Coordinates of C-alpha atoms and ligand atoms in Angstrom, one line a residue:
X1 CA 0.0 0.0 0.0
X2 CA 1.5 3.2 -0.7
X3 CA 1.6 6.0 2.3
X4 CA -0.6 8.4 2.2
X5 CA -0.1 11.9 1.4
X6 CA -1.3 13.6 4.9
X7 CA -2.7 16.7 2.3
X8 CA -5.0 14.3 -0.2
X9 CA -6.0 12.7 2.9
X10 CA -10.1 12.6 3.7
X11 CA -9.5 13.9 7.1
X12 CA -7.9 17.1 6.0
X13 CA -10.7 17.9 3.2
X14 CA -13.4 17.2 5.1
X15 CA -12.2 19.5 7.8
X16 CA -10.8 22.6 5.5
X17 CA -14.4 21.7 4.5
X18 CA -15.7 22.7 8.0
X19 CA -13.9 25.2 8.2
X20 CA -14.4 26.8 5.5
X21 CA -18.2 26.3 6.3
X22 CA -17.9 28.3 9.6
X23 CA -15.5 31.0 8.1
X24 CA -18.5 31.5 5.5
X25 CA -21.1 31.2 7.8
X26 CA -19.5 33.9 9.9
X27 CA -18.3 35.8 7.6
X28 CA -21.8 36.4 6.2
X29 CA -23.0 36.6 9.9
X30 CA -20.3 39.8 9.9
X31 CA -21.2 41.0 6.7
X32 CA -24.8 40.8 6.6
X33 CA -26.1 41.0 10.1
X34 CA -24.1 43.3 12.0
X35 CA -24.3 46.4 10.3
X36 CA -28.1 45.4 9.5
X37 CA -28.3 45.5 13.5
X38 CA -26.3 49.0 13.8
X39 CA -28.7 50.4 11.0
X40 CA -31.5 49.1 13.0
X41 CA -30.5 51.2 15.8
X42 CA -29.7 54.2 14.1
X43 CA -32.8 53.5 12.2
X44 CA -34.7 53.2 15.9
X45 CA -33.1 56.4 17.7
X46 CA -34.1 58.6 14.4
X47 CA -37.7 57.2 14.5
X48 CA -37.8 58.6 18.1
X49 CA -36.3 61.2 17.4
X50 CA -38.1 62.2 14.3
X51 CA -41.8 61.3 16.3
X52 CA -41.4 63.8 19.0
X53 CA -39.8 66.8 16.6
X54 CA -42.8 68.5 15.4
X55 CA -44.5 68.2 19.1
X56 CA -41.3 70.0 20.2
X57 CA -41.1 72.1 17.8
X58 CA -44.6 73.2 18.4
X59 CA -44.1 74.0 22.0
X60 CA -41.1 75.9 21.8
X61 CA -41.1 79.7 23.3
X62 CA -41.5 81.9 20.4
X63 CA -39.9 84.9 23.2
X64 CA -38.1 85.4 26.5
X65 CA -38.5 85.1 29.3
X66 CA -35.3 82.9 30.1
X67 CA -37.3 80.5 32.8
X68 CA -39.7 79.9 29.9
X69 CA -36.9 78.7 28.2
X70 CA -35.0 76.9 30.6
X71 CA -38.5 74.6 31.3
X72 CA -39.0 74.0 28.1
X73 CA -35.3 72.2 27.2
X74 CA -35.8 70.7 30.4
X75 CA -39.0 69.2 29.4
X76 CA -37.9 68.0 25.6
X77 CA -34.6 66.8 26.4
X78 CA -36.4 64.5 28.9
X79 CA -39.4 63.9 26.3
X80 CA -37.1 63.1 23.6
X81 CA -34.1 61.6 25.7
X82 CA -31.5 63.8 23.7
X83 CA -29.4 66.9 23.9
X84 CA -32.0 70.1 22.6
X85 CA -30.4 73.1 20.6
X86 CA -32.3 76.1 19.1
X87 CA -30.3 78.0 16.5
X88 CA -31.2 81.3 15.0
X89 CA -30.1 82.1 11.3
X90 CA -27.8 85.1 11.4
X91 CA -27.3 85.0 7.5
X92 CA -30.0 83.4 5.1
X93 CA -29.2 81.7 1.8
X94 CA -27.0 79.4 0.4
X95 CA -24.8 79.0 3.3
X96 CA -26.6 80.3 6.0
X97 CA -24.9 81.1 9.1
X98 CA -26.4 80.2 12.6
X99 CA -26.0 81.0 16.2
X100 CA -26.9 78.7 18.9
X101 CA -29.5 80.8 21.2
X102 CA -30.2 77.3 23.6
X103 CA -28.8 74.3 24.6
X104 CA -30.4 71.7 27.1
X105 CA -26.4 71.3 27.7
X106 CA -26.0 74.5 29.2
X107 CA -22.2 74.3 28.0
X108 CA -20.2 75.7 25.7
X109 CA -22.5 75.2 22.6
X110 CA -19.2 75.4 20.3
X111 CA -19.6 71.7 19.7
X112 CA -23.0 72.1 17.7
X113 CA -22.2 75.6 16.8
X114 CA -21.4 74.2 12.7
X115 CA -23.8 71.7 12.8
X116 CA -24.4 70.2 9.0
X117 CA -27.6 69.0 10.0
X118 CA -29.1 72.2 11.4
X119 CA -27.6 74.3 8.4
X120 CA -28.9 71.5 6.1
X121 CA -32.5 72.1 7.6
X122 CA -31.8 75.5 7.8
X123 CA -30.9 75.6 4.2
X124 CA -33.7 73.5 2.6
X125 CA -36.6 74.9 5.1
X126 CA -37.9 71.7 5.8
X127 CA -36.8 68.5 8.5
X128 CA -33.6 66.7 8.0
X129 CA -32.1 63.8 9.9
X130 CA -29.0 62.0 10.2
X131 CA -25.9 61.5 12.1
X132 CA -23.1 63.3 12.3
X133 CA -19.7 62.5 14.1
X134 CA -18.6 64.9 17.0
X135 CA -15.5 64.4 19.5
X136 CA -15.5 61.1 18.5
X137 CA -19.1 60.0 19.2
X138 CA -21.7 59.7 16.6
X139 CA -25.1 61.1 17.1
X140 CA -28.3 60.9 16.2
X141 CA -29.9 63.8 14.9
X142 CA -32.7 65.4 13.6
X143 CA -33.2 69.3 12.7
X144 CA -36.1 71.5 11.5
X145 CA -37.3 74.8 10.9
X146 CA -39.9 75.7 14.2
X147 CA -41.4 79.1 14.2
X148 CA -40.7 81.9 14.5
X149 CA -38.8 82.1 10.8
X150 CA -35.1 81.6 11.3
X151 CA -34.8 79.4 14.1
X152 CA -34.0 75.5 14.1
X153 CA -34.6 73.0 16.3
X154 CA -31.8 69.9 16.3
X155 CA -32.7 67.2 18.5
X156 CA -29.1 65.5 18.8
X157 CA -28.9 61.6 20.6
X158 CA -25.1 60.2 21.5
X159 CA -25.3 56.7 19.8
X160 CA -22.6 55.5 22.3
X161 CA -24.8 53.0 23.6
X162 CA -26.5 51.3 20.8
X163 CA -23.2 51.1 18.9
X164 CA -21.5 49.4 22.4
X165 CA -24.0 46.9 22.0
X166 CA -23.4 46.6 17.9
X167 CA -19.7 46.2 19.3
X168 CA -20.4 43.9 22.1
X169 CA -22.7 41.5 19.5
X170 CA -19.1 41.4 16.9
X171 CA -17.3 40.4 19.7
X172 CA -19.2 37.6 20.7
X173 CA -19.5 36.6 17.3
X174 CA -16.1 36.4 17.0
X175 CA -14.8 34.6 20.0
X176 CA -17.8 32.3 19.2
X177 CA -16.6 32.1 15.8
X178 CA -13.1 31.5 16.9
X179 CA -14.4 28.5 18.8
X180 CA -16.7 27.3 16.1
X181 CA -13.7 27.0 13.7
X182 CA -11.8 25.1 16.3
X183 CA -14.2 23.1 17.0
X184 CA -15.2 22.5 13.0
X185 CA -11.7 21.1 13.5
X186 CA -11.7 19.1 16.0
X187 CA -15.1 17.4 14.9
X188 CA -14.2 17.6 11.2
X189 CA -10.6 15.9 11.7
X190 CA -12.2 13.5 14.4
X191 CA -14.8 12.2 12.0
X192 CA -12.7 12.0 9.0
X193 CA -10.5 9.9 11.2
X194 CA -13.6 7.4 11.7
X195 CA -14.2 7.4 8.2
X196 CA -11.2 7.1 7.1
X197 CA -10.1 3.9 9.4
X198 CA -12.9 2.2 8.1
X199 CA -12.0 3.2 4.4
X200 CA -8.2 2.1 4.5
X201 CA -9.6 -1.3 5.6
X202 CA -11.3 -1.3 3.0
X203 CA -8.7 -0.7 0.9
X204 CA -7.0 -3.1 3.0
X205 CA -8.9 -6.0 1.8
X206 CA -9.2 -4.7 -1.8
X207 CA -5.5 -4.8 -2.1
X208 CA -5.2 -8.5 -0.3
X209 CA -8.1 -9.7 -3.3
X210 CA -6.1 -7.7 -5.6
X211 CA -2.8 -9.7 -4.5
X212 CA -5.1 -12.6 -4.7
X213 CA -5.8 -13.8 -1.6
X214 CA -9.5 -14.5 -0.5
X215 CA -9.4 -15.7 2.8
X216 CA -10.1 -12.8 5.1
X217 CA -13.5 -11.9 5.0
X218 CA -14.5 -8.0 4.8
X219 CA -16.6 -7.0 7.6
X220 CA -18.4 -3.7 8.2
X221 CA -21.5 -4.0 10.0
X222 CA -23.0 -0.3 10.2
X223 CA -25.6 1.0 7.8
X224 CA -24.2 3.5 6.0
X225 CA -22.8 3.6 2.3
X226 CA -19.6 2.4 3.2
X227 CA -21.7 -0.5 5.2
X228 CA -22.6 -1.5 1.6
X229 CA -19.7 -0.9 0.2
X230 CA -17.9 -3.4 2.3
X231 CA -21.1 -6.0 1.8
X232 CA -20.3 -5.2 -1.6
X233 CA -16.6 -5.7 -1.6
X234 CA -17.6 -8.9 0.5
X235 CA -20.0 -10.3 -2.3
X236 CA -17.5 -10.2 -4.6
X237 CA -14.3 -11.4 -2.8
X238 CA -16.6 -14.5 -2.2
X239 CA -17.7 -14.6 -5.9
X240 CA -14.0 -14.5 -6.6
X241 CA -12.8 -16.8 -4.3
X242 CA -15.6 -19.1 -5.9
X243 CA -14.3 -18.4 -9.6
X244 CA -10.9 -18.9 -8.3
X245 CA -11.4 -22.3 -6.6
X246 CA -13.5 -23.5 -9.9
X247 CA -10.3 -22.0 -12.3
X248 CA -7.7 -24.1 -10.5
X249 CA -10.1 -27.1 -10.3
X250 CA -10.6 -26.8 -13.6
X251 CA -7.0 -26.2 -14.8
X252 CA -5.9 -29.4 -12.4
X253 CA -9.2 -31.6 -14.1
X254 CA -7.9 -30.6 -17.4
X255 CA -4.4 -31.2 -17.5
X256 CA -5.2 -34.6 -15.6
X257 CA -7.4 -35.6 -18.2
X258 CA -4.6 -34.8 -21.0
X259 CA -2.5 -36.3 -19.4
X260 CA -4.4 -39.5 -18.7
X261 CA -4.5 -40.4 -22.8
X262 CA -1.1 -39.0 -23.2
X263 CA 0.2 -41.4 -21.2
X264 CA -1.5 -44.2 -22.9
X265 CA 0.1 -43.0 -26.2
X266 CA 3.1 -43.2 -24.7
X267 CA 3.0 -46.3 -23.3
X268 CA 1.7 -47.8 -26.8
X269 CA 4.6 -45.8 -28.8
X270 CA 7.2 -47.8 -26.4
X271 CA 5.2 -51.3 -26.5
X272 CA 5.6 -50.3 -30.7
X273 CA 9.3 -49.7 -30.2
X274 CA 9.5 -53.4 -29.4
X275 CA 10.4 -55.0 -32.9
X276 CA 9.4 -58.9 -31.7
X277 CA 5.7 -57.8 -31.9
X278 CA 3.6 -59.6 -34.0
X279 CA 1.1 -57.8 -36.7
X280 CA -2.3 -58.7 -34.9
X281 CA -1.3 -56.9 -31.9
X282 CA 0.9 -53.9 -33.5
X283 CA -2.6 -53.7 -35.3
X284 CA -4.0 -53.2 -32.2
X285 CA -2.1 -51.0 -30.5
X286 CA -2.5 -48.7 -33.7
X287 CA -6.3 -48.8 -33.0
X288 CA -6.1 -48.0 -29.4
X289 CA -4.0 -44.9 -30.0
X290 CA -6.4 -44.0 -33.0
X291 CA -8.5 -43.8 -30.2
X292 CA -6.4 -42.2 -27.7
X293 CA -5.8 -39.4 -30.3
X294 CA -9.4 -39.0 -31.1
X295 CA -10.3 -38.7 -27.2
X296 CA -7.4 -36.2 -27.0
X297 CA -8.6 -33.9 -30.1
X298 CA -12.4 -34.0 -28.9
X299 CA -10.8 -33.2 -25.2
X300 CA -9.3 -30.3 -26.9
X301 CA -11.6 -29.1 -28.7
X302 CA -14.4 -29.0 -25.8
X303 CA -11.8 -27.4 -23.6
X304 CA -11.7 -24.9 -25.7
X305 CA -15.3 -24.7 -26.6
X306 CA -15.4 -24.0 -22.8
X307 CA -13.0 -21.4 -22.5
X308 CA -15.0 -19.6 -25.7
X309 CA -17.9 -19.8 -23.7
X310 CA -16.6 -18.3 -20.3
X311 CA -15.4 -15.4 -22.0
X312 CA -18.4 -14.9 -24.2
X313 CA -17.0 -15.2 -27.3
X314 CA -19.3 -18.2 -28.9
X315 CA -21.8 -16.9 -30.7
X316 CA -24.7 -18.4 -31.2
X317 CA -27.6 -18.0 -33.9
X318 CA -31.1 -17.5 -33.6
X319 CA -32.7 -19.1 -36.4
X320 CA -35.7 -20.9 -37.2
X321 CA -35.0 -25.0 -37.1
X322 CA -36.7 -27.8 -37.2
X323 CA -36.5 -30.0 -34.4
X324 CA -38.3 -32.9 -36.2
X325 CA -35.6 -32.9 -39.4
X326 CA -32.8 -32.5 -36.7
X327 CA -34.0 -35.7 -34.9
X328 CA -34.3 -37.9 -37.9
X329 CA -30.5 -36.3 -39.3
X330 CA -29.6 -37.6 -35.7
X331 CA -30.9 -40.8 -35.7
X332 CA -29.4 -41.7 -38.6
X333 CA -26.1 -40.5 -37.7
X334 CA -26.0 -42.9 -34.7
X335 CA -28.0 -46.1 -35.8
X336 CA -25.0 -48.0 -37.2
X337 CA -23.6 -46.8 -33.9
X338 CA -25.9 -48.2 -31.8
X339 CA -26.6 -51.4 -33.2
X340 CA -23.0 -51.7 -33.0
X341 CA -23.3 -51.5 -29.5
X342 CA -26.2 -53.4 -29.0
X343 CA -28.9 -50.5 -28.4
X344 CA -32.1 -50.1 -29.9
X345 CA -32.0 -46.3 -31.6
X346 CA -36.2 -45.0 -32.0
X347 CA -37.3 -42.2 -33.6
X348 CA -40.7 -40.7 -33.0
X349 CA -40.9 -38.0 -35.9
X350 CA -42.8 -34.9 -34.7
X351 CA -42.9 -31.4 -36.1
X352 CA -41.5 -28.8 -34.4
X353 CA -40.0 -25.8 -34.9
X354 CA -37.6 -24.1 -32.7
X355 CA -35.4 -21.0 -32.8
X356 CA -32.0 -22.2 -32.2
X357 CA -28.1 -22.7 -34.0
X358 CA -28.7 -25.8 -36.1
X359 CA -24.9 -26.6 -35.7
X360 CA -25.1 -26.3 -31.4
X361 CA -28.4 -28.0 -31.7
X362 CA -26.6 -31.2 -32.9
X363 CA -23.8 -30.9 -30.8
X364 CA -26.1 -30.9 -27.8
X365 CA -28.4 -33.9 -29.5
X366 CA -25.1 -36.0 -30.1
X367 CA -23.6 -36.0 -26.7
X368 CA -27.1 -36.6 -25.4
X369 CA -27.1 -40.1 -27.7
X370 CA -23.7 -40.4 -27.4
X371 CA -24.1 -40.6 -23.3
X372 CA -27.0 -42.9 -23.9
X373 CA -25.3 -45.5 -26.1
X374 CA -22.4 -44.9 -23.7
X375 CA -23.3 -45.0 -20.4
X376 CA -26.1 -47.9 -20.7
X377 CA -25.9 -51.5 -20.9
X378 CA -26.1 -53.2 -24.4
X379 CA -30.1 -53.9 -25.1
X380 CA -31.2 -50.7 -24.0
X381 CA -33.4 -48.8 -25.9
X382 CA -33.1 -45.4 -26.8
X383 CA -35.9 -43.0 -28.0
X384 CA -34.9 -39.9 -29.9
X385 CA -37.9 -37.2 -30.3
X386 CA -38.7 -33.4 -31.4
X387 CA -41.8 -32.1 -30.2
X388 CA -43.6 -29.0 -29.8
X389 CA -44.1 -28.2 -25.6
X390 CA -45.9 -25.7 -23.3
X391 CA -45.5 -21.8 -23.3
X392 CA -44.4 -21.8 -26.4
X393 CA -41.9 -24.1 -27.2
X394 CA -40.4 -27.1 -28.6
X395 CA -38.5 -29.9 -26.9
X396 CA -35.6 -32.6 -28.3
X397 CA -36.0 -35.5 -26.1
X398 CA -33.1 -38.2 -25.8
X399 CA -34.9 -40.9 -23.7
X400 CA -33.3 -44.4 -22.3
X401 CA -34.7 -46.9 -20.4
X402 CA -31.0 -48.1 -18.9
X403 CA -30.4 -48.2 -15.3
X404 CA -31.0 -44.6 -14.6
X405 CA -28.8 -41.6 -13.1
X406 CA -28.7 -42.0 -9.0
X407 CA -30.4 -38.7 -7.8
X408 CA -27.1 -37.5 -5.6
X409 CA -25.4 -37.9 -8.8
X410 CA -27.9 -36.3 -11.2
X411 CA -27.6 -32.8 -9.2
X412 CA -24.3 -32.7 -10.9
X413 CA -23.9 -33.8 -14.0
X414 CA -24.1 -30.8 -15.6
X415 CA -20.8 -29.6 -13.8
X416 CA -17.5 -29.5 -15.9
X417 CA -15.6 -33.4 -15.6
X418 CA -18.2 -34.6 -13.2
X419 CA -18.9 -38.5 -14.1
X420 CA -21.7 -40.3 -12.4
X421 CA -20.0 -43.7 -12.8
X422 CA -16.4 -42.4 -11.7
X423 CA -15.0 -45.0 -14.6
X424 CA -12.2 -42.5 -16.5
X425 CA -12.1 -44.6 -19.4
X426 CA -15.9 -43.2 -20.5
X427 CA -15.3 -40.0 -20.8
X428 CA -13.7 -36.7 -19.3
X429 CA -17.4 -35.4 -17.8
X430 CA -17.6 -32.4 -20.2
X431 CA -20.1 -33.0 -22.1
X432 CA -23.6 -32.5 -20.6
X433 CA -21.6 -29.3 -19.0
X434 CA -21.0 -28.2 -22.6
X435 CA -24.4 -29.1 -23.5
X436 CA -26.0 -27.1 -20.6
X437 CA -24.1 -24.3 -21.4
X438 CA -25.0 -24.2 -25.1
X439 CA -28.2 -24.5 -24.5
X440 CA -28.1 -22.0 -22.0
X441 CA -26.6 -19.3 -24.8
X442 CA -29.2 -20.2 -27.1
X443 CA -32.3 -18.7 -24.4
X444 CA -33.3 -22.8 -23.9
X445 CA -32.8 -24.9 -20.8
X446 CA -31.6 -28.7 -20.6
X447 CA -33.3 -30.5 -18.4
X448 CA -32.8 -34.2 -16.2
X449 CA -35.7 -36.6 -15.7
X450 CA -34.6 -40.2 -14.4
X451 CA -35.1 -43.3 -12.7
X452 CA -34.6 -46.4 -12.4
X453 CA -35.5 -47.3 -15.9
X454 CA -36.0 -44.3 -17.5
X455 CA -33.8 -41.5 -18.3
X456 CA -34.8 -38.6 -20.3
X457 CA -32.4 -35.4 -21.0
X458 CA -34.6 -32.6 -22.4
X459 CA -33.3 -29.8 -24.3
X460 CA -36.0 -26.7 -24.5
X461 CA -36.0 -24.0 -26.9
X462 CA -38.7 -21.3 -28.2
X463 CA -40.5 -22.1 -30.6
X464 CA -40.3 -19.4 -33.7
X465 CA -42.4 -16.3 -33.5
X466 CA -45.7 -17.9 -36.0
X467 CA -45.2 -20.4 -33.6
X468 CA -45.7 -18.4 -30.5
X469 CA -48.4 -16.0 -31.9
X470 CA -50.5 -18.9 -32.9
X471 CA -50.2 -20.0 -29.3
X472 CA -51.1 -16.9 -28.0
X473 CA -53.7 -16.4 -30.7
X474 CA -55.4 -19.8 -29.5
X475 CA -55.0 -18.8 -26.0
X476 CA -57.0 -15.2 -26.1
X477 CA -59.6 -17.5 -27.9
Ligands
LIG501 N1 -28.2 -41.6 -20.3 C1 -27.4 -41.7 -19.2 N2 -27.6 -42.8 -18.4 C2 -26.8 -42.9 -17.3 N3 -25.8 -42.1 -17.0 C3 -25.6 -41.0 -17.7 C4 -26.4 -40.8 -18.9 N4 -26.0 -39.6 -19.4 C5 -25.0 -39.2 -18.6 N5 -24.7 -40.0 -17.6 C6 -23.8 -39.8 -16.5 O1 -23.5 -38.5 -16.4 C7 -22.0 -38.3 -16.5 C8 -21.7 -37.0 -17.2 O2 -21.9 -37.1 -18.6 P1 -21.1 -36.2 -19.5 O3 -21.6 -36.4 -20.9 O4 -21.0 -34.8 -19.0 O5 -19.6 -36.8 -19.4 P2 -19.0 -38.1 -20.1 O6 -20.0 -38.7 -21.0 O7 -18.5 -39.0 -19.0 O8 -17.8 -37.5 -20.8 P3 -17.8 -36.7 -22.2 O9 -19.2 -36.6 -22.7 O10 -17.1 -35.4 -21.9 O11 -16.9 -37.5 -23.1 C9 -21.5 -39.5 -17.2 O12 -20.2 -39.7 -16.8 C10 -22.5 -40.5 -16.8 O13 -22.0 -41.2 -15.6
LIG502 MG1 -20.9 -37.6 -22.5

């Protein structure tokens, strides 16, 4: 396994990925709520201010004397919880020039003396508001004209509170902040660690199947996506371990069986070497490795008709045939065979058209006669049949009436080199595999029927598409 780069691991992505989360989240929290809140206050203070201005204004002495005066800044700076100045415009017009007659202060009114808002109002003749910055405190503020003409009222409110409270919220945010990005972390990093255990075994085990070993299983009990993952992983180191086991059986089944009739060849070509042999049996020995060589070609060829078929490369057509015609072609093929043997070879002609590869058809229907001839006693009688079957299809039938195929045997006989009667010198046990296979490729099935007595291998395929709409046409009737 190669070490992993600490920067492309999971655990540091996922918590940069955190933290960038909380950076954004409070970065929007700083750039979206906090100077919403301040203008909210603002917004608040110049409401209150702005509400109580014309009542003020209203009230407001239009003359002396000064006690007059001195109650009524009392009373509005209280009403309107703000400093209360009263101007009078010296000089009108563009820039006009004021002079602070009263201040609810009662200090040096130099401070307000300039103020933009009051010369604004004073200016435009009608209410402004605002704030304005002043010895380092913003204010509130709101100005307008009150009678008689010339004056101005500015209400002016420090803001020194509301923004302390502005200032005390982006403080908390931040130290909160500060601990939600350690925190993001912490979690993020903590998790990932989780995670990422569980992946590198994971990995782990992929790399073990990959060196192929299948032994250890992959466990992960929990839920989640890498839950199924592992189950996943699991699923297929057992389907592998399952392919693998098959692969060397069959590789060690294989060579066994060539070497079983290369050996006899051998043995024959020595025996040959032997110059005091007579004709008669050098005759002999010639025949027996005729038939060594032939059970070594066929070996070879179905080995290889095997290995075509595991990797998908056999194709197979999908053509109309007739089952009947294929039967009778069959029997004929094999009835010198089987009297030779001593079998009785039937045919029972039938019509019955199938879709199928003529050529596979008759490979499948000669290793079905072939195993009856073969593995039967002399005097048997075998049946060969087409005919058309249920759901739309039609059926080659090889039947015997021999001894039968035991039922712990019959589950197998469909498996590569599996022989029921365990005699090597029948056959190497690929031939109902090939057959089931074929079949199998072709959309049909190949099925076992037998007992004592009977025997009948059953090869299924659909029956061509006139075929199967007449069916269906008969059934809706
Ligand atoms: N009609 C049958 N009656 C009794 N036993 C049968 C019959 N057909 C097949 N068998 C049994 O099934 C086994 C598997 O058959 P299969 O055709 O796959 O192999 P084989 O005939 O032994 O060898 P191969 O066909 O590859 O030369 C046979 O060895 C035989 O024991
Ligand atoms: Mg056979």
């Amino acid at each position: 396994m190669k070490p992993a780069n600490p920067l492309h691991s999971v655990g540091l992505k996922l918590s940069l990925a955190l933290v960038v989360l909380v950076a954004g989240a409070l970065g929007l929290v700083y750039a979206i709520v906090i100077p919403s809140l301040e203008r909210n206050l603002i917004n608040a203070r110049l409401q209150s201010l702005r509400s109580v201005a014309p009542e003020l204004g209203h009230s407001a002495p239009s003359s002396y004397p000064f006690e007059q005066w001195q109650l009524y800044l009392e009373r509005a700076s209280s009403t309107a919880d703000a400093r209360v100045v009263v101007y009078e415009t010296l000089v009108s017009g563009e820039r006009p020039i004021l002079s602070v007659i009263e201040d609810s202060h009662n200090l040096d009114s130099g401070d307000v003396q300039d103020d933009p808002l009051a010369i604004k109002a004073a200016r435009a003749f009608e209410p402004v508001d605002g704030t304005v910055m002043r010895g380092g405190t913003r204010y509130a503020e709101v100005a307008r004209p009150i009678a008689p003409v010339g004056r101005i009222l500015l209400l002016s409110s420090s803001l020194d509170d509301a923004l302390a409270n502005v200032d005390t919220v982006q403080k908390r945010v931040l130290e909160a902040g500060a601990l939600a990005l350690v925190a993001a972390l912490v979690v993020g990093y903590g998790l990932a660690y989780l995670f990422t255990r569980r992946i590198r075994r994971l990995e782990f085990a992929a790399e073990k199947i990959a060196d192929g070993v299948f032994d250890a299983p992959i466990e992960d009990p929990s839920g989640d996506e890498l839950g199924e993952l592992a189950r996943a992983f699991e699923r297929m180191r057992l389907r592998l371990s399952q392919l693998e086991r098959a692969r060397r059986e069959f590789v060690a089944n294989a060579s066994h069986e060539l070497r079983t009739p290369l050996f006899a060849l051998r043995g024959f070509i020595e025996l040959l070497t032997d110059e005091e042999l007579d004709e008669h049996t050098r005759r002999e020995f010639l025949l027996t490795m005729a038939e060594q060589a032939d059970r070594l070609q066929r070996l070879a060829e179905d080995l290889l008709d095997l290995t075509r078929l595991d990797a998908g490369r056999l194709r197979v057509e999908h053509r109309p045939v007739d089952l009947g015609e294929l039967a009778r072609d069959l029997w004929e093929e094999f009835r010198a065979v089987a009297h030779a043997g001593d079998h009785r070879l039937e045919l029972i002609e039938a019509d019955a058209p199938a879709l199928g590869d003529d050529e596979r058809i008759r490979r499948i229907g000669r290793a079905l006669i072939e195993n009856a001839l073969r593995h039967t006693p002399p005097g048997t009688t075998v049946r060969v049949h087409a005919a058309r079957a249920a759901f739309a299809t039609s059926a080659l039938v090889i039947e015997d009436d021999g001894p039968g195929i035991a039922e712990e045997h019959a589950r197998h006989v469909f498996e590569r080199f599996y022989r029921a009667d365990g005699g090597h010198a029948s056959g190497s046990g690929l031939g109902l595999a090939i057959a089931h296979e074929l079949a199998e490729a072709m959309g049909g099935t190949l099925e076992l029927e037998s007992r004592s007595g009977r025997t009948a291998f059953t090869l299924r395929l659909l029956a061509t598409s006139s075929e199967r709409e007449q069916e269906q046409a008969s059934v809706l009737a």
